[in-house]
Structure formats: structure tokens, C-alpha cells
Coordinates of C-alpha atoms in Angstrom, one line a residue:
M1 CA 165.1 81.2 -55.0
S2 CA 161.9 83.0 -54.7
I3 CA 161.5 86.7 -55.4
K4 CA 160.7 87.4 -51.9
K5 CA 163.8 85.7 -50.6
Q6 CA 165.9 87.6 -53.1
L7 CA 164.4 90.8 -51.9
R8 CA 164.8 90.0 -48.2
D9 CA 168.5 89.1 -49.0
A10 CA 169.1 92.3 -50.9
L11 CA 167.4 94.2 -48.0
T12 CA 169.8 92.6 -45.5
E13 CA 172.8 93.5 -47.8
A14 CA 171.6 97.1 -48.0
L15 CA 171.2 97.4 -44.3
R16 CA 174.7 96.2 -43.9
S17 CA 176.2 98.4 -46.4
G18 CA 174.1 101.5 -45.3
E19 CA 172.5 102.0 -48.7
T20 CA 169.6 104.1 -47.7
Q21 CA 167.8 104.6 -50.9
R22 CA 168.1 100.9 -51.8
K23 CA 167.0 100.0 -48.2
T24 CA 163.9 102.2 -48.5
T25 CA 163.0 100.9 -52.0
L26 CA 163.3 97.1 -50.9
R27 CA 161.2 97.8 -47.8
M28 CA 158.4 99.4 -49.8
A29 CA 158.4 96.4 -52.2
L30 CA 158.3 93.9 -49.4
A31 CA 155.6 95.9 -47.5
S32 CA 153.4 95.9 -50.7
I33 CA 153.9 92.2 -51.1
K34 CA 153.1 91.6 -47.3
N35 CA 149.9 93.8 -47.5
A36 CA 148.7 91.9 -50.6
E37 CA 149.2 88.6 -48.9
V38 CA 147.3 89.9 -45.8
E39 CA 144.5 91.0 -48.1
A40 CA 144.4 87.7 -50.0
R41 CA 144.9 85.8 -46.8
E42 CA 147.5 83.5 -48.3
E43 CA 151.0 83.6 -49.7
L44 CA 151.2 85.0 -53.2
E45 CA 152.5 82.9 -56.0
E46 CA 155.6 84.0 -57.8
D47 CA 153.8 85.4 -60.9
L48 CA 151.6 87.6 -58.7
V49 CA 154.6 88.8 -56.7
L50 CA 156.2 89.9 -60.0
N51 CA 153.0 91.5 -61.2
L52 CA 152.7 93.4 -58.0
I53 CA 156.4 94.6 -58.2
Q54 CA 155.8 95.8 -61.8
K55 CA 152.7 97.8 -60.7
E56 CA 154.7 99.4 -57.9
V57 CA 157.6 100.3 -60.3
K58 CA 155.0 101.9 -62.7
A59 CA 153.4 103.8 -59.9
R60 CA 156.7 105.2 -58.8
Q61 CA 157.6 106.2 -62.3
E62 CA 154.4 108.0 -62.8
T63 CA 155.0 109.8 -59.5
I64 CA 158.4 110.8 -60.5
E65 CA 157.1 112.1 -63.9
A66 CA 154.2 114.0 -62.2
A67 CA 156.7 115.6 -59.9
K68 CA 159.1 116.6 -62.8
R69 CA 156.1 118.2 -64.6
H70 CA 155.2 120.1 -61.5
S71 CA 158.7 121.4 -60.8
D72 CA 158.9 122.6 -64.4
R73 CA 155.7 124.8 -63.9
I74 CA 157.3 126.4 -60.8

């Protein structure tokens, strides 16, 4: 099963169960994949999807760390 299919299935499950944070996270991941596919004008291969997700995770972690550092200064 492809990564995108797994993400879509997980999103459906999150929508049904009302898991707001999980739903939002999955939607952001799928949107990033879709944007990259539109930019590339083709469907991304599995390894590129995985790399994109890893970049998104890293960006979110850096944002969280920056927010924590900022809140410590306040």
C-alpha cells in the first residue's frame, strides 16, 4: 500500500473518530504532497513522498523548538 493511500486511510479514520490534531496533521501532509505533485506536474514516487514527509516533520519540529525558546524569554 502506498504512503499516500495510508495517509488518506488514516485521515478517514481520524475524521470518523473526531481526532482533531491527527486530522489536521494528516491534511497538512497530504496538502504538501499534492502541492509538490502539482509543481512537478506528475505523481511523486514513494521515496520522494517519504523525503517530503521527513522535511515537513523537521520543519514542524524546528517551529516547535523556536516557539519554546521564544516562550522561555517571555
